[in-house]
Amino acid sequence: MDDLLAAGLRLNAPAAPDKAAPAPQAGQGVDADVDQEHDADALRAELDRVRHEHALAVAEAEPGRQLAEAEAKHLRAELAARADHIADLQRTLKALMPAPDRPALQVPGQTQNNEPSVPTSPDTGTGPGPPACDE
């Protein structure tokens, strides 16, 4: 180990790269720069095209989104109105129900058994129906 260290070996030193990048030959450096510039320009053009397409898609979808939001707002208002109506009906029904500690009130036209009473005809006394004609 001492001999290796004396020869210049360093412990835990990073390894050298396997292959070195080929050095551009005379005249190739300019072509490589032009190719990279051309590639960058092509990528910028593609990015601009994609951004434009995205902006068009968003613009086309906007009216549909606004319509959906308006419809949702309308439906929420309808639900709220119906909920209020149901609450009113429930309060009315509760007011019409007899209290558990008192008997139900007698409604005119009903007997004690909650059966509708049958009015008698004033002329004949036989039951419901049109009055008899004396012609």
Coordinates of N, CA, C and O in Angstrom, one line a residue:
M1 N 0.8 -1.2 0.0 CA 0.0 0.0 0.0 C 0.9 1.2 0.0 O 0.6 2.2 -0.7
D2 N 2.0 1.2 0.8 CA 2.9 2.4 0.8 C 3.5 2.6 -0.5 O 3.7 3.8 -0.9
D3 N 3.8 1.6 -1.2 CA 4.5 1.7 -2.5 C 3.5 2.4 -3.5 O 3.8 3.2 -4.3
L4 N 2.2 2.0 -3.5 CA 1.2 2.6 -4.3 C 1.0 4.1 -4.0 O 0.9 4.9 -4.9
L5 N 1.0 4.4 -2.8 CA 0.8 5.8 -2.4 C 2.0 6.6 -2.8 O 1.9 7.7 -3.3
A6 N 3.2 6.0 -2.7 CA 4.4 6.7 -3.1 C 4.5 6.9 -4.6 O 5.0 7.8 -5.1
A7 N 3.8 5.9 -5.4 CA 3.8 6.0 -6.8 C 2.8 7.1 -7.3 O 2.7 7.4 -8.5
G8 N 1.9 7.6 -6.4 CA 1.0 8.7 -6.8 C -0.5 8.3 -6.8 O -1.3 9.0 -7.2
L9 N -0.8 7.1 -6.3 CA -2.2 6.6 -6.3 C -2.8 7.3 -5.1 O -2.3 7.4 -4.0
R10 N -4.0 7.9 -5.4 CA -4.8 8.5 -4.4 C -6.0 7.7 -4.0 O -6.7 7.1 -4.8
L11 N -6.2 7.5 -2.7 CA -7.3 6.8 -2.2 C -8.6 7.6 -2.3 O -8.6 8.8 -2.1
N12 N -9.7 6.9 -2.7 CA -11.0 7.6 -2.8 C -11.0 8.7 -3.8 O -11.8 9.7 -3.7
A13 N -10.2 8.7 -4.8 CA -10.2 9.7 -5.8 C -11.2 9.4 -6.9 O -11.4 8.2 -7.2
P14 N -11.8 10.4 -7.5 CA -12.8 10.1 -8.5 C -12.1 9.4 -9.7 O -11.0 9.7 -10.1
A15 N -12.8 8.5 -10.4 CA -12.3 7.8 -11.5 C -12.3 8.8 -12.7 O -13.1 9.6 -12.9
A16 N -11.4 8.5 -13.6 CA -11.3 9.3 -14.8 C -12.4 8.9 -15.8 O -12.8 7.7 -15.7
P17 N -12.9 9.7 -16.6 CA -13.9 9.3 -17.6 C -13.4 8.2 -18.5 O -12.2 8.2 -18.8
D18 N -14.4 7.4 -18.9 CA -14.0 6.3 -19.8 C -13.6 6.8 -21.2 O -12.6 6.3 -21.7
K19 N -14.3 7.6 -21.7 CA -14.0 8.1 -23.1 C -14.0 9.6 -23.0 O -14.9 10.3 -22.4
A20 N -13.1 10.2 -23.7 CA -13.1 11.7 -23.8 C -13.9 12.1 -25.0 O -14.0 11.3 -26.0
A21 N -14.6 13.2 -24.9 CA -15.3 13.7 -26.1 C -14.4 14.0 -27.2 O -13.3 14.5 -27.0
P22 N -14.8 13.6 -28.4 CA -13.9 13.8 -29.5 C -13.8 15.3 -29.8 O -14.7 16.1 -29.8
A23 N -12.6 15.7 -30.0 CA -12.3 17.1 -30.2 C -12.7 17.5 -31.7 O -12.5 16.7 -32.6
P24 N -13.4 18.6 -31.8 CA -13.8 18.9 -33.2 C -12.6 19.2 -34.1 O -11.6 19.8 -33.6
Q25 N -12.7 18.7 -35.3 CA -11.6 19.0 -36.2 C -11.7 20.4 -36.8 O -12.8 21.0 -36.6
A26 N -10.8 20.8 -37.4 CA -10.8 22.1 -38.0 C -11.9 22.2 -39.0 O -12.1 21.4 -39.8
G27 N -12.8 23.2 -38.8 CA -13.9 23.4 -39.7 C -15.2 22.8 -39.2 O -16.3 23.1 -39.7
Q28 N -15.1 21.8 -38.3 CA -16.3 21.2 -37.8 C -17.0 22.0 -36.7 O -18.2 21.8 -36.5
G29 N -16.3 22.8 -36.0 CA -16.8 23.5 -34.9 C -17.9 24.5 -35.3 O -18.9 24.7 -34.7
V30 N -17.8 25.1 -36.4 CA -18.7 26.1 -37.0 C -20.0 25.3 -37.4 O -21.1 25.8 -37.1
D31 N -19.9 24.2 -38.0 CA -21.0 23.4 -38.5 C -21.8 22.9 -37.2 O -23.1 22.9 -37.3
A32 N -21.1 22.5 -36.2 CA -21.8 22.0 -35.0 C -22.6 23.2 -34.3 O -23.7 23.0 -33.9
D33 N -22.0 24.4 -34.3 CA -22.7 25.5 -33.7 C -24.0 25.9 -34.5 O -25.0 26.2 -34.0
V34 N -23.9 25.8 -35.8 CA -25.0 26.1 -36.7 C -26.1 25.1 -36.5 O -27.3 25.4 -36.5
D35 N -25.7 23.8 -36.4 CA -26.7 22.7 -36.2 C -27.4 22.9 -34.9 O -28.6 22.8 -34.8
Q36 N -26.7 23.3 -33.8 CA -27.3 23.5 -32.5 C -28.2 24.7 -32.5 O -29.3 24.7 -32.0
E37 N -27.8 25.8 -33.2 CA -28.7 26.9 -33.4 C -30.0 26.6 -34.2 O -31.1 27.0 -33.8
H38 N -29.8 25.8 -35.2 CA -31.0 25.4 -36.0 C -31.9 24.5 -35.2 O -33.1 24.7 -35.2
D39 N -31.3 23.6 -34.4 CA -32.2 22.8 -33.5 C -32.9 23.6 -32.5 O -34.1 23.4 -32.2
A40 N -32.2 24.6 -31.9 CA -32.8 25.5 -30.9 C -34.0 26.3 -31.5 O -35.0 26.4 -30.9
D41 N -33.7 26.8 -32.8 CA -34.8 27.5 -33.5 C -36.0 26.7 -33.8 O -37.1 27.1 -33.6
A42 N -35.7 25.4 -34.2 CA -36.8 24.5 -34.4 C -37.6 24.2 -33.2 O -38.9 24.1 -33.2
L43 N -36.9 24.0 -32.1 CA -37.6 23.8 -30.8 C -38.4 25.0 -30.4 O -39.5 24.8 -29.8
R44 N -37.9 26.2 -30.5 CA -38.6 27.4 -30.2 C -39.9 27.5 -31.0 O -41.0 27.9 -30.6
A45 N -39.8 27.2 -32.3 CA -40.9 27.3 -33.2 C -42.0 26.3 -32.8 O -43.2 26.6 -32.8
E46 N -41.6 25.1 -32.5 CA -42.5 24.0 -32.0 C -43.2 24.4 -30.7 O -44.4 24.3 -30.6
L47 N -42.4 25.0 -29.8 CA -43.0 25.5 -28.5 C -44.0 26.6 -28.8 O -45.1 26.6 -28.2
D48 N -43.7 27.6 -29.7 CA -44.7 28.6 -30.0 C -45.9 28.0 -30.7 O -47.1 28.5 -30.3
R49 N -45.8 27.0 -31.5 CA -46.9 26.4 -32.1 C -47.8 25.7 -31.1 O -49.1 25.9 -31.1
V50 N -47.2 25.0 -30.2 CA -48.0 24.3 -29.1 C -48.7 25.3 -28.2 O -49.8 25.1 -27.8
R51 N -48.0 26.4 -27.9 CA -48.6 27.4 -27.1 C -49.8 28.0 -27.8 O -50.9 28.3 -27.1
H52 N -49.7 28.3 -29.1 CA -50.8 28.9 -29.8 C -52.0 27.9 -29.9 O -53.1 28.3 -29.7
E53 N -51.7 26.6 -30.1 CA -52.8 25.6 -30.1 C -53.5 25.5 -28.8 O -54.7 25.4 -28.7
H54 N -52.7 25.6 -27.7 CA -53.3 25.6 -26.4 C -54.1 26.8 -26.1 O -55.2 26.7 -25.5
A55 N -53.7 27.9 -26.5 CA -54.5 29.2 -26.3 C -55.8 29.1 -27.1 O -56.8 29.5 -26.6
L56 N -55.8 28.5 -28.3 CA -57.0 28.3 -29.1 C -57.9 27.4 -28.4 O -59.2 27.6 -28.4
A57 N -57.4 26.3 -27.9 CA -58.2 25.3 -27.2 C -58.9 25.9 -26.0 O -60.1 25.6 -25.7
V58 N -58.1 26.7 -25.2 CA -58.7 27.3 -24.0 C -59.8 28.3 -24.4 O -60.8 28.4 -23.8
A59 N -59.5 29.1 -25.5 CA -60.5 30.1 -26.0 C -61.8 29.4 -26.5 O -62.9 29.9 -26.2
E60 N -61.7 28.2 -27.1 CA -62.9 27.5 -27.6 C -63.6 26.9 -26.4 O -64.9 26.8 -26.5
A61 N -63.0 26.5 -25.4 CA -63.6 25.9 -24.2 C -64.3 26.9 -23.3 O -65.1 26.6 -22.5
E62 N -63.9 28.2 -23.3 CA -64.4 29.2 -22.4 C -65.9 29.4 -22.4 O -66.5 29.4 -21.4
P63 N -66.5 29.5 -23.6 CA -68.0 29.7 -23.6 C -68.7 28.5 -23.0 O -69.7 28.6 -22.2
G64 N -68.2 27.3 -23.2 CA -68.8 26.1 -22.6 C -68.7 26.1 -21.1 O -69.6 25.7 -20.4
R65 N -67.6 26.5 -20.6 CA -67.3 26.6 -19.2 C -68.3 27.6 -18.6 O -68.9 27.4 -17.5
Q66 N -68.4 28.8 -19.2 CA -69.3 29.8 -18.7 C -70.7 29.3 -18.7 O -71.5 29.6 -17.7
L67 N -71.2 28.6 -19.7 CA -72.5 28.1 -19.8 C -72.8 27.1 -18.7 O -73.8 27.1 -18.0
A68 N -71.8 26.2 -18.5 CA -71.9 25.2 -17.4 C -72.0 25.9 -16.0 O -72.8 25.5 -15.2
E69 N -71.2 26.9 -15.8 CA -71.3 27.6 -14.5 C -72.6 28.3 -14.3 O -73.2 28.3 -13.2
A70 N -73.1 28.9 -15.4 CA -74.5 29.6 -15.3 C -75.6 28.6 -15.0 O -76.4 28.8 -14.2
E71 N -75.5 27.4 -15.7 CA -76.5 26.4 -15.5 C -76.4 25.8 -14.0 O -77.4 25.6 -13.4
A72 N -75.2 25.6 -13.5 CA -75.0 25.2 -12.2 C -75.6 26.2 -11.2 O -76.2 25.8 -10.2
K73 N -75.3 27.5 -11.4 CA -75.9 28.5 -10.5 C -77.4 28.5 -10.5 O -78.0 28.6 -9.5
H74 N -78.0 28.4 -11.7 CA -79.4 28.3 -11.8 C -80.0 27.1 -11.1 O -81.0 27.2 -10.4
L75 N -79.4 26.0 -11.2 CA -79.8 24.7 -10.6 C -79.7 24.9 -9.1 O -80.6 24.4 -8.3
R76 N -78.6 25.5 -8.6 CA -78.5 25.7 -7.1 C -79.6 26.6 -6.6 O -80.2 26.4 -5.5
A77 N -80.0 27.6 -7.4 CA -81.1 28.5 -7.0 C -82.4 27.8 -7.0 O -83.2 28.0 -6.1
E78 N -82.6 26.9 -8.0 CA -83.9 26.1 -8.0 C -83.9 25.2 -6.8 O -85.0 25.0 -6.2
L79 N -82.8 24.6 -6.5 CA -82.8 23.7 -5.3 C -83.1 24.4 -4.0 O -83.8 23.9 -3.2
A80 N -82.5 25.6 -3.9 CA -82.8 26.4 -2.7 C -84.3 26.8 -2.6 O -84.9 26.7 -1.5
A81 N -84.9 27.2 -3.7 CA -86.3 27.6 -3.8 C -87.2 26.4 -3.4 O -88.1 26.5 -2.6
R82 N -86.8 25.2 -3.9 CA -87.6 24.0 -3.6 C -87.5 23.6 -2.2 O -88.4 23.1 -1.5
A83 N -86.3 23.8 -1.6 CA -86.0 23.5 -0.2 C -86.9 24.4 0.7 O -87.5 23.9 1.7
D84 N -87.0 25.7 0.3 CA -87.8 26.6 1.1 C -89.3 26.2 1.0 O -90.0 26.2 2.0
H85 N -89.7 25.8 -0.2 CA -91.1 25.4 -0.4 C -91.4 24.1 0.4 O -92.4 24.1 1.1
I86 N -90.5 23.2 0.4 CA -90.7 22.0 1.2 C -90.8 22.3 2.7 O -91.6 21.8 3.4
A87 N -89.9 23.2 3.2 CA -89.9 23.6 4.6 C -91.3 24.3 4.9 O -91.8 24.0 6.0
D88 N -91.8 25.1 4.0 CA -93.1 25.8 4.2 C -94.2 24.7 4.3 O -95.1 24.8 5.2
L89 N -94.2 23.7 3.4 CA -95.2 22.7 3.4 C -95.1 21.8 4.7 O -96.1 21.5 5.3
Q90 N -93.9 21.6 5.2 CA -93.7 20.8 6.4 C -94.2 21.6 7.6 O -94.9 21.1 8.5
R91 N -94.0 22.9 7.6 CA -94.5 23.8 8.7 C -96.0 23.8 8.7 O -96.7 23.7 9.7
T92 N -96.6 23.9 7.5 CA -98.1 23.9 7.4 C -98.7 22.6 7.8 O -99.7 22.5 8.5
L93 N -98.0 21.5 7.4 CA -98.5 20.2 7.8 C -98.4 20.0 9.3 O -99.4 19.5 10.0
K94 N -97.4 20.5 9.9 CA -97.2 20.4 11.4 C -98.3 21.2 12.1 O -98.8 20.8 13.1
A95 N -98.6 22.4 11.5 CA -99.6 23.2 12.1 C -101.0 22.6 12.0 O -101.8 22.8 12.9
L96 N -101.2 21.8 11.0 CA -102.5 21.2 10.8 C -102.7 19.9 11.6 O -103.8 19.4 11.8
M97 N -101.6 19.3 12.1 CA -101.7 18.1 12.8 C -102.1 18.4 14.2 O -101.7 19.4 14.8
P98 N -103.0 17.5 14.8 CA -103.4 17.7 16.2 C -102.2 17.5 17.1 O -101.4 16.6 16.9
A99 N -102.3 18.2 18.2 CA -101.2 17.9 19.3 C -101.5 16.6 19.9 O -102.7 16.2 20.0
P100 N -100.5 15.9 20.4 CA -100.7 14.5 20.9 C -101.6 14.5 22.2 O -102.2 13.6 22.5
D101 N -101.6 15.7 22.9 CA -102.4 15.7 24.2 C -103.8 16.2 24.1 O -104.5 16.3 25.0
R102 N -104.2 16.5 22.9 CA -105.6 17.0 22.7 C -106.3 16.3 21.5 O -105.6 15.9 20.6
P103 N -107.6 16.1 21.5 CA -108.2 15.5 20.4 C -108.2 16.3 19.2 O -108.1 17.6 19.3
A104 N -108.4 15.7 18.1 CA -108.5 16.4 16.8 C -109.8 17.3 16.8 O -110.8 16.9 17.3
L105 N -109.7 18.4 16.1 CA -110.9 19.3 16.0 C -111.8 18.7 15.0 O -111.4 18.0 14.0
Q106 N -113.1 18.9 15.2 CA -114.1 18.4 14.3 C -114.2 19.3 13.1 O -114.4 20.5 13.2
V107 N -114.1 18.8 11.9 CA -114.2 19.5 10.7 C -115.6 19.5 10.2 O -116.3 18.5 10.2
P108 N -116.2 20.7 9.9 CA -117.6 20.7 9.5 C -117.8 19.8 8.3 O -117.0 19.7 7.4
G109 N -118.9 19.0 8.3 CA -119.2 18.1 7.2 C -118.7 16.7 7.5 O -118.8 15.8 6.6
Q110 N -118.1 16.4 8.7 CA -117.6 15.1 9.0 C -118.3 14.6 10.3 O -118.6 15.4 11.2
T111 N -118.5 13.3 10.4 CA -119.1 12.7 11.6 C -117.9 12.5 12.6 O -116.8 12.7 12.3
Q112 N -118.3 11.9 13.7 CA -117.3 11.6 14.8 C -116.3 10.6 14.3 O -115.2 10.6 14.8
N113 N -116.6 9.7 13.4 CA -115.7 8.7 12.9 C -114.9 9.1 11.7 O -114.3 8.3 11.0
N114 N -114.8 10.4 11.5 CA -114.1 11.0 10.4 C -114.6 10.6 9.0 O -113.9 10.5 8.0
E115 N -115.9 10.2 9.0 CA -116.5 9.8 7.7 C -117.3 11.0 7.2 O -117.9 11.7 8.0
P116 N -117.3 11.3 5.9 CA -118.0 12.5 5.5 C -119.5 12.3 5.7 O -120.0 11.2 5.5
S117 N -120.2 13.3 6.2 CA -121.6 13.2 6.4 C -122.3 13.3 5.1 O -121.8 14.0 4.2
V118 N -123.4 12.7 4.9 CA -124.2 12.7 3.7 C -125.4 13.7 3.9 O -126.2 13.4 4.7
P119 N -125.3 14.8 3.2 CA -126.4 15.7 3.4 C -127.7 15.2 2.7 O -127.6 14.5 1.7
T120 N -128.8 15.5 3.3 CA -130.1 15.0 2.7 C -130.6 16.1 1.9 O -130.4 17.3 2.1
S121 N -131.4 15.7 0.9 CA -132.0 16.7 0.0 C -133.1 17.4 0.7 O -133.9 16.7 1.4
P122 N -133.3 18.7 0.6 CA -134.3 19.4 1.3 C -135.7 19.0 0.9 O -136.7 19.0 1.6
D123 N -135.9 18.6 -0.4 CA -137.2 18.3 -0.9 C -137.7 16.9 -0.5 O -138.8 16.7 -0.1
T124 N -136.8 15.9 -0.7 CA -137.2 14.5 -0.5 C -136.7 13.9 0.8 O -137.2 12.9 1.3
G125 N -135.5 14.4 1.2 CA -134.9 13.8 2.4 C -134.3 12.4 2.1 O -134.1 11.6 3.0
T126 N -134.0 12.1 0.8 CA -133.5 10.8 0.5 C -132.0 10.8 0.3 O -131.5 9.7 0.1
G127 N -131.4 11.8 0.3 CA -129.9 11.8 0.1 C -129.4 12.8 -0.9 O -130.2 13.7 -1.3
P128 N -128.2 12.7 -1.3 CA -127.7 13.7 -2.2 C -128.3 13.6 -3.6 O -128.7 12.5 -4.0
G129 N -128.3 14.7 -4.3 CA -128.8 14.6 -5.6 C -129.4 16.0 -5.9 O -129.7 16.8 -5.1
P130 N -129.7 16.2 -7.2 CA -130.4 17.4 -7.6 C -131.8 17.4 -7.0 O -132.5 16.4 -6.9
P131 N -132.3 18.6 -6.7 CA -133.7 18.6 -6.2 C -134.7 18.2 -7.4 O -134.5 18.4 -8.5
A132 N -135.8 17.6 -6.9 CA -136.8 17.2 -7.9 C -137.5 18.3 -8.5 O -137.8 19.3 -7.8
C133 N -137.8 18.3 -9.7 CA -138.6 19.3 -10.4 C -140.1 19.0 -10.4 O -140.4 17.8 -10.6
D134 N -140.9 19.9 -10.2 CA -142.4 19.7 -10.2 C -142.9 20.2 -11.5 O -143.6 21.2 -11.6
E135 N -142.7 19.6 -12.6 CA -143.3 20.0 -13.9 C -144.3 19.1 -14.4 O -144.6 18.0 -14.2

